[in-house]
Amino acid sequence: MTMRWLALDERSACQMTQRYTARNRLLKREDQSLPNIKQYFVECPGRDAKYQAVVELYSGLTIASCVIFTHTRRSASWLAERMIEKGHLVGVLHGEMSVEERASSIEQFKEGIFKVLITTNVCARGIDVSQVTIVINYDPPLLYENPSEPDYDTYLHRIGRTGRFGKAGIAINFVDSREALAIIKKIEAFFGKPIPKLDPSDLEHGV
């Protein structure tokens, strides 16, 4: 019994050390990834308001490309289908697509065939597209084991899709509830970077 508890204690200590080390690495990356990215939040009370905000921002995009992150595949598909129905050129990327389908979506996005890519966290890491100037967190990134807490690492990777190679970038967070606002405030406090409120009407002018 004693040995079992020792093993559990060692495992817990190891996990705590890994989290502490990961957080330190995260803070070091923050110095490199956040200074050239302006962050905002927009109040969007409900799914229709969030959709309308995306449409207004889309109309304000001229040359820039945009990545929109949703929390679920269902949200990504719903948003993409609705925008396509309205005649907007957008791409979608999620975990249930085949490797070939994902590669095709990314390649078309890089080539500028569509300027908006709607995706889940499958795209939060490893994509370097220099023309991406705007990232939208349609849903805030949450910890799977504790959905009431923000996933800081994923947030950093998400907004890091813009501001690549030293260029300026913009990250916009949609807030549809008090809980979502609390998440954004925690992210703001964690990184020590202001995330001011943006009026939805400003989206028509591309921010």
PDB file of C-alpha atoms in Angstrom:
ATOM      1  CA  MET A   1       0.000   0.000   0.000  1.00  0.00           C
ATOM      2  CA  THR A   2       2.829   2.388   0.929  1.00  0.00           C
ATOM      3  CA  MET A   3       4.621   1.709  -2.360  1.00  0.00           C
ATOM      4  CA  ARG A   4       1.402   2.337  -4.270  1.00  0.00           C
ATOM      5  CA  TRP A   5       0.908   5.713  -2.637  1.00  0.00           C
ATOM      6  CA  LEU A   6       4.543   6.594  -3.279  1.00  0.00           C
ATOM      7  CA  ALA A   7       4.059   5.769  -6.945  1.00  0.00           C
ATOM      8  CA  LEU A   8       0.944   7.926  -7.088  1.00  0.00           C
ATOM      9  CA  ASP A   9       2.727  10.770  -5.317  1.00  0.00           C
ATOM     10  CA  GLU A  10       5.631  10.548  -7.749  1.00  0.00           C
ATOM     11  CA  ARG A  11       3.245  10.580 -10.684  1.00  0.00           C
ATOM     12  CA  SER A  12       1.420  13.614  -9.297  1.00  0.00           C
ATOM     13  CA  ALA A  13       4.697  15.404  -8.643  1.00  0.00           C
ATOM     14  CA  CYS A  14       5.853  14.626 -12.170  1.00  0.00           C
ATOM     15  CA  GLN A  15       2.612  15.979 -13.647  1.00  0.00           C
ATOM     16  CA  MET A  16       2.895  19.137 -11.554  1.00  0.00           C
ATOM     17  CA  THR A  17       6.500  19.609 -12.675  1.00  0.00           C
ATOM     18  CA  GLN A  18       5.507  19.151 -16.311  1.00  0.00           C
ATOM     19  CA  ARG A  19       2.710  21.717 -15.973  1.00  0.00           C
ATOM     20  CA  TYR A  20       5.053  24.165 -14.250  1.00  0.00           C
ATOM     21  CA  THR A  21       7.738  23.676 -16.909  1.00  0.00           C
ATOM     22  CA  ALA A  22       5.187  23.969 -19.716  1.00  0.00           C
ATOM     23  CA  ARG A  23       3.859  27.210 -18.224  1.00  0.00           C
ATOM     24  CA  ASN A  24       7.377  28.638 -18.014  1.00  0.00           C
ATOM     25  CA  ARG A  25       7.985  27.713 -21.653  1.00  0.00           C
ATOM     26  CA  LEU A  26       4.643  29.266 -22.521  1.00  0.00           C
ATOM     27  CA  LEU A  27       5.581  32.540 -20.865  1.00  0.00           C
ATOM     28  CA  LYS A  28       8.862  32.587 -22.759  1.00  0.00           C
ATOM     29  CA  ARG A  29       7.024  32.026 -26.046  1.00  0.00           C
ATOM     30  CA  GLU A  30       4.610  34.785 -25.103  1.00  0.00           C
ATOM     31  CA  ASP A  31       7.412  37.324 -25.310  1.00  0.00           C
ATOM     32  CA  GLN A  32       7.970  36.333 -28.933  1.00  0.00           C
ATOM     33  CA  SER A  33       4.406  35.712 -30.087  1.00  0.00           C
ATOM     34  CA  LEU A  34       2.189  38.388 -28.533  1.00  0.00           C
ATOM     35  CA  PRO A  35       3.803  41.843 -28.831  1.00  0.00           C
ATOM     36  CA  ASN A  36       2.944  42.315 -32.519  1.00  0.00           C
ATOM     37  CA  ILE A  37      -0.610  40.945 -32.195  1.00  0.00           C
ATOM     38  CA  LYS A  38      -3.445  43.285 -31.229  1.00  0.00           C
ATOM     39  CA  GLN A  39      -6.140  41.442 -29.291  1.00  0.00           C
ATOM     40  CA  TYR A  40      -9.801  42.419 -28.925  1.00  0.00           C
ATOM     41  CA  PHE A  41     -13.110  40.944 -27.847  1.00  0.00           C
ATOM     42  CA  VAL A  42     -16.512  41.519 -29.420  1.00  0.00           C
ATOM     43  CA  GLU A  43     -19.806  40.885 -27.637  1.00  0.00           C
ATOM     44  CA  CYS A  44     -21.993  38.627 -29.777  1.00  0.00           C
ATOM     45  CA  PRO A  45     -25.150  37.550 -27.907  1.00  0.00           C
ATOM     46  CA  GLY A  46     -25.924  34.265 -29.616  1.00  0.00           C
ATOM     47  CA  ARG A  47     -25.014  32.210 -32.667  1.00  0.00           C
ATOM     48  CA  ASP A  48     -26.734  34.498 -35.178  1.00  0.00           C
ATOM     49  CA  ALA A  49     -24.880  37.533 -33.828  1.00  0.00           C
ATOM     50  CA  LYS A  50     -21.588  35.671 -34.094  1.00  0.00           C
ATOM     51  CA  TYR A  51     -22.389  34.707 -37.673  1.00  0.00           C
ATOM     52  CA  GLN A  52     -23.280  38.300 -38.544  1.00  0.00           C
ATOM     53  CA  ALA A  53     -20.000  39.512 -37.032  1.00  0.00           C
ATOM     54  CA  VAL A  54     -18.097  37.048 -39.226  1.00  0.00           C
ATOM     55  CA  VAL A  55     -19.950  38.268 -42.329  1.00  0.00           C
ATOM     56  CA  GLU A  56     -19.225  41.909 -41.503  1.00  0.00           C
ATOM     57  CA  LEU A  57     -15.566  41.143 -40.967  1.00  0.00           C
ATOM     58  CA  TYR A  58     -15.462  39.120 -44.192  1.00  0.00           C
ATOM     59  CA  SER A  59     -16.773  42.105 -46.144  1.00  0.00           C
ATOM     60  CA  GLY A  60     -14.010  44.232 -44.639  1.00  0.00           C
ATOM     61  CA  LEU A  61     -11.243  41.873 -45.756  1.00  0.00           C
ATOM     62  CA  THR A  62      -9.573  42.903 -48.987  1.00  0.00           C
ATOM     63  CA  ILE A  63      -6.266  41.085 -49.363  1.00  0.00           C
ATOM     64  CA  ALA A  64      -5.777  39.657 -45.870  1.00  0.00           C
ATOM     65  CA  SER A  65      -6.558  36.058 -44.935  1.00  0.00           C
ATOM     66  CA  CYS A  66      -8.370  34.990 -41.781  1.00  0.00           C
ATOM     67  CA  VAL A  67      -8.498  31.833 -39.658  1.00  0.00           C
ATOM     68  CA  ILE A  68     -11.618  31.220 -37.556  1.00  0.00           C
ATOM     69  CA  PHE A  69     -11.368  28.764 -34.657  1.00  0.00           C
ATOM     70  CA  THR A  70     -14.446  26.974 -33.328  1.00  0.00           C
ATOM     71  CA  HIS A  71     -14.688  24.641 -30.348  1.00  0.00           C
ATOM     72  CA  THR A  72     -16.423  21.798 -32.196  1.00  0.00           C
ATOM     73  CA  ARG A  73     -16.553  20.236 -35.641  1.00  0.00           C
ATOM     74  CA  ARG A  74     -20.301  20.859 -35.689  1.00  0.00           C
ATOM     75  CA  SER A  75     -19.824  24.607 -35.217  1.00  0.00           C
ATOM     76  CA  ALA A  76     -17.134  24.717 -37.901  1.00  0.00           C
ATOM     77  CA  SER A  77     -19.329  22.870 -40.402  1.00  0.00           C
ATOM     78  CA  TRP A  78     -22.432  24.930 -39.562  1.00  0.00           C
ATOM     79  CA  LEU A  79     -20.607  28.230 -40.004  1.00  0.00           C
ATOM     80  CA  ALA A  80     -18.894  27.146 -43.228  1.00  0.00           C
ATOM     81  CA  GLU A  81     -22.116  25.819 -44.765  1.00  0.00           C
ATOM     82  CA  ARG A  82     -24.043  28.961 -43.886  1.00  0.00           C
ATOM     83  CA  MET A  83     -21.380  31.254 -45.365  1.00  0.00           C
ATOM     84  CA  ILE A  84     -21.096  29.158 -48.519  1.00  0.00           C
ATOM     85  CA  GLU A  85     -24.886  29.306 -48.936  1.00  0.00           C
ATOM     86  CA  LYS A  86     -24.586  33.103 -48.936  1.00  0.00           C
ATOM     87  CA  GLY A  87     -21.972  32.975 -51.670  1.00  0.00           C
ATOM     88  CA  HIS A  88     -18.861  33.468 -49.540  1.00  0.00           C
ATOM     89  CA  LEU A  89     -15.687  31.571 -50.420  1.00  0.00           C
ATOM     90  CA  VAL A  90     -14.496  29.798 -47.274  1.00  0.00           C
ATOM     91  CA  GLY A  91     -12.678  26.592 -46.442  1.00  0.00           C
ATOM     92  CA  VAL A  92     -13.183  24.213 -43.543  1.00  0.00           C
ATOM     93  CA  LEU A  93     -10.755  22.016 -41.628  1.00  0.00           C
ATOM     94  CA  HIS A  94     -11.486  19.549 -38.817  1.00  0.00           C
ATOM     95  CA  GLY A  95     -10.375  16.241 -37.368  1.00  0.00           C
ATOM     96  CA  GLU A  96     -12.909  14.055 -39.169  1.00  0.00           C
ATOM     97  CA  MET A  97     -11.540  15.020 -42.584  1.00  0.00           C
ATOM     98  CA  SER A  98      -9.037  12.719 -44.263  1.00  0.00           C
ATOM     99  CA  VAL A  99      -5.374  13.683 -44.469  1.00  0.00           C
ATOM    100  CA  GLU A 100      -5.842  14.375 -48.179  1.00  0.00           C
ATOM    101  CA  GLU A 101      -8.867  16.610 -47.549  1.00  0.00           C
ATOM    102  CA  ARG A 102      -7.008  18.579 -44.893  1.00  0.00           C
ATOM    103  CA  ALA A 103      -3.985  19.030 -47.140  1.00  0.00           C
ATOM    104  CA  SER A 104      -6.228  20.226 -49.967  1.00  0.00           C
ATOM    105  CA  SER A 105      -7.967  22.801 -47.746  1.00  0.00           C
ATOM    106  CA  ILE A 106      -4.661  24.144 -46.454  1.00  0.00           C
ATOM    107  CA  GLU A 107      -3.170  24.332 -49.950  1.00  0.00           C
ATOM    108  CA  GLN A 108      -6.201  26.197 -51.326  1.00  0.00           C
ATOM    109  CA  PHE A 109      -6.013  28.590 -48.396  1.00  0.00           C
ATOM    110  CA  LYS A 110      -2.318  29.220 -48.997  1.00  0.00           C
ATOM    111  CA  GLU A 111      -2.980  29.833 -52.684  1.00  0.00           C
ATOM    112  CA  GLY A 112      -5.695  32.362 -51.860  1.00  0.00           C
ATOM    113  CA  ILE A 113      -8.548  30.427 -53.459  1.00  0.00           C
ATOM    114  CA  PHE A 114     -10.480  31.313 -50.317  1.00  0.00           C
ATOM    115  CA  LYS A 115      -9.409  33.895 -47.761  1.00  0.00           C
ATOM    116  CA  VAL A 116     -11.212  32.455 -44.725  1.00  0.00           C
ATOM    117  CA  LEU A 117     -10.408  29.090 -43.153  1.00  0.00           C
ATOM    118  CA  ILE A 118     -12.822  27.797 -40.507  1.00  0.00           C
ATOM    119  CA  THR A 119     -11.253  25.161 -38.301  1.00  0.00           C
ATOM    120  CA  THR A 120     -11.147  23.398 -34.965  1.00  0.00           C
ATOM    121  CA  ASN A 121      -7.962  23.095 -32.909  1.00  0.00           C
ATOM    122  CA  VAL A 122      -6.578  20.659 -35.481  1.00  0.00           C
ATOM    123  CA  CYS A 123      -5.180  23.770 -37.184  1.00  0.00           C
ATOM    124  CA  ALA A 124      -3.920  25.535 -34.069  1.00  0.00           C
ATOM    125  CA  ARG A 125      -0.375  24.270 -34.492  1.00  0.00           C
ATOM    126  CA  GLY A 126       2.083  23.976 -37.313  1.00  0.00           C
ATOM    127  CA  ILE A 127       0.522  26.081 -40.080  1.00  0.00           C
ATOM    128  CA  ASP A 128       2.677  28.914 -41.354  1.00  0.00           C
ATOM    129  CA  VAL A 129       0.702  31.049 -43.787  1.00  0.00           C
ATOM    130  CA  SER A 130       2.325  34.451 -44.007  1.00  0.00           C
ATOM    131  CA  GLN A 131      -0.744  36.247 -45.376  1.00  0.00           C
ATOM    132  CA  VAL A 132      -2.900  35.488 -42.313  1.00  0.00           C
ATOM    133  CA  THR A 133      -3.457  38.820 -40.571  1.00  0.00           C
ATOM    134  CA  ILE A 134      -6.606  38.075 -38.563  1.00  0.00           C
ATOM    135  CA  VAL A 135      -7.512  35.213 -36.233  1.00  0.00           C
ATOM    136  CA  ILE A 136     -11.029  34.913 -34.821  1.00  0.00           C
ATOM    137  CA  ASN A 137     -11.755  32.840 -31.745  1.00  0.00           C
ATOM    138  CA  TYR A 138     -15.381  32.074 -32.579  1.00  0.00           C
ATOM    139  CA  ASP A 139     -15.335  30.013 -29.381  1.00  0.00           C
ATOM    140  CA  PRO A 140     -12.704  30.477 -26.653  1.00  0.00           C
ATOM    141  CA  PRO A 141     -10.222  27.622 -26.146  1.00  0.00           C
ATOM    142  CA  LEU A 142     -11.118  25.615 -23.040  1.00  0.00           C
ATOM    143  CA  LEU A 143      -9.405  22.862 -21.093  1.00  0.00           C
ATOM    144  CA  TYR A 144     -11.008  19.506 -21.873  1.00  0.00           C
ATOM    145  CA  GLU A 145     -10.587  18.346 -18.283  1.00  0.00           C
ATOM    146  CA  ASN A 146     -12.027  21.616 -16.916  1.00  0.00           C
ATOM    147  CA  PRO A 147     -14.223  23.489 -19.437  1.00  0.00           C
ATOM    148  CA  SER A 148     -14.623  26.450 -17.079  1.00  0.00           C
ATOM    149  CA  GLU A 149     -10.922  27.269 -17.465  1.00  0.00           C
ATOM    150  CA  PRO A 150      -9.125  28.668 -20.524  1.00  0.00           C
ATOM    151  CA  ASP A 151      -6.533  26.635 -22.384  1.00  0.00           C
ATOM    152  CA  TYR A 152      -3.727  29.184 -22.448  1.00  0.00           C
ATOM    153  CA  ASP A 153      -1.401  27.101 -24.573  1.00  0.00           C
ATOM    154  CA  THR A 154      -4.033  26.568 -27.271  1.00  0.00           C
ATOM    155  CA  TYR A 155      -4.937  30.265 -27.169  1.00  0.00           C
ATOM    156  CA  LEU A 156      -1.316  31.166 -27.819  1.00  0.00           C
ATOM    157  CA  HIS A 157      -1.067  28.694 -30.691  1.00  0.00           C
ATOM    158  CA  ARG A 158      -4.334  29.928 -32.181  1.00  0.00           C
ATOM    159  CA  ILE A 159      -3.478  33.612 -32.258  1.00  0.00           C
ATOM    160  CA  GLY A 160       0.050  32.690 -33.316  1.00  0.00           C
ATOM    161  CA  ARG A 161      -1.365  31.810 -36.746  1.00  0.00           C
ATOM    162  CA  THR A 162      -1.302  35.563 -37.367  1.00  0.00           C
ATOM    163  CA  GLY A 163       1.573  37.953 -36.830  1.00  0.00           C
ATOM    164  CA  ARG A 164       3.918  35.472 -38.504  1.00  0.00           C
ATOM    165  CA  PHE A 165       7.474  36.378 -39.421  1.00  0.00           C
ATOM    166  CA  GLY A 166       7.389  39.617 -37.457  1.00  0.00           C
ATOM    167  CA  LYS A 167       4.319  41.012 -39.207  1.00  0.00           C
ATOM    168  CA  ALA A 168       1.476  42.743 -37.372  1.00  0.00           C
ATOM    169  CA  GLY A 169      -1.609  40.664 -36.630  1.00  0.00           C
ATOM    170  CA  ILE A 170      -5.056  40.937 -35.069  1.00  0.00           C
ATOM    171  CA  ALA A 171      -6.867  38.440 -32.820  1.00  0.00           C
ATOM    172  CA  ILE A 172     -10.605  38.882 -32.208  1.00  0.00           C
ATOM    173  CA  ASN A 173     -12.417  36.933 -29.493  1.00  0.00           C
ATOM    174  CA  PHE A 174     -16.184  36.489 -29.741  1.00  0.00           C
ATOM    175  CA  VAL A 175     -17.969  36.674 -26.388  1.00  0.00           C
ATOM    176  CA  ASP A 176     -21.512  35.294 -26.220  1.00  0.00           C
ATOM    177  CA  SER A 177     -21.983  34.902 -22.446  1.00  0.00           C
ATOM    178  CA  ARG A 178     -20.732  35.994 -19.043  1.00  0.00           C
ATOM    179  CA  GLU A 179     -18.784  32.764 -18.837  1.00  0.00           C
ATOM    180  CA  ALA A 180     -17.027  33.500 -22.134  1.00  0.00           C
ATOM    181  CA  LEU A 181     -16.188  37.007 -20.941  1.00  0.00           C
ATOM    182  CA  ALA A 182     -14.713  35.555 -17.748  1.00  0.00           C
ATOM    183  CA  ILE A 183     -12.512  33.284 -19.876  1.00  0.00           C
ATOM    184  CA  ILE A 184     -11.219  36.258 -21.878  1.00  0.00           C
ATOM    185  CA  LYS A 185     -10.495  38.194 -18.685  1.00  0.00           C
ATOM    186  CA  LYS A 186      -8.484  35.247 -17.353  1.00  0.00           C
ATOM    187  CA  ILE A 187      -6.504  35.105 -20.595  1.00  0.00           C
ATOM    188  CA  GLU A 188      -5.917  38.850 -20.382  1.00  0.00           C
ATOM    189  CA  ALA A 189      -4.614  38.544 -16.821  1.00  0.00           C
ATOM    190  CA  PHE A 190      -2.477  35.488 -17.541  1.00  0.00           C
ATOM    191  CA  PHE A 191      -0.559  37.051 -20.428  1.00  0.00           C
ATOM    192  CA  GLY A 192      -0.595  40.563 -19.003  1.00  0.00           C
ATOM    193  CA  LYS A 193      -1.774  41.975 -22.335  1.00  0.00           C
ATOM    194  CA  PRO A 194      -4.893  44.147 -22.642  1.00  0.00           C
ATOM    195  CA  ILE A 195      -7.819  42.731 -24.620  1.00  0.00           C
ATOM    196  CA  PRO A 196     -10.119  45.749 -25.088  1.00  0.00           C
ATOM    197  CA  LYS A 197     -13.713  45.606 -26.251  1.00  0.00           C
ATOM    198  CA  LEU A 198     -14.326  46.256 -29.935  1.00  0.00           C
ATOM    199  CA  ASP A 199     -17.605  47.602 -31.286  1.00  0.00           C
ATOM    200  CA  PRO A 200     -19.193  45.211 -33.827  1.00  0.00           C
ATOM    201  CA  SER A 201     -19.661  48.116 -36.254  1.00  0.00           C
ATOM    202  CA  ASP A 202     -15.868  48.413 -36.480  1.00  0.00           C
ATOM    203  CA  LEU A 203     -15.757  44.988 -38.108  1.00  0.00           C
ATOM    204  CA  GLU A 204     -17.286  46.417 -41.280  1.00  0.00           C
ATOM    205  CA  HIS A 205     -14.111  48.418 -41.797  1.00  0.00           C
ATOM    206  CA  GLY A 206     -11.780  45.467 -41.237  1.00  0.00           C
ATOM    207  CA  VAL A 207     -10.998  46.615 -37.648  1.00  0.00           C
TER     208      VAL A 207
END
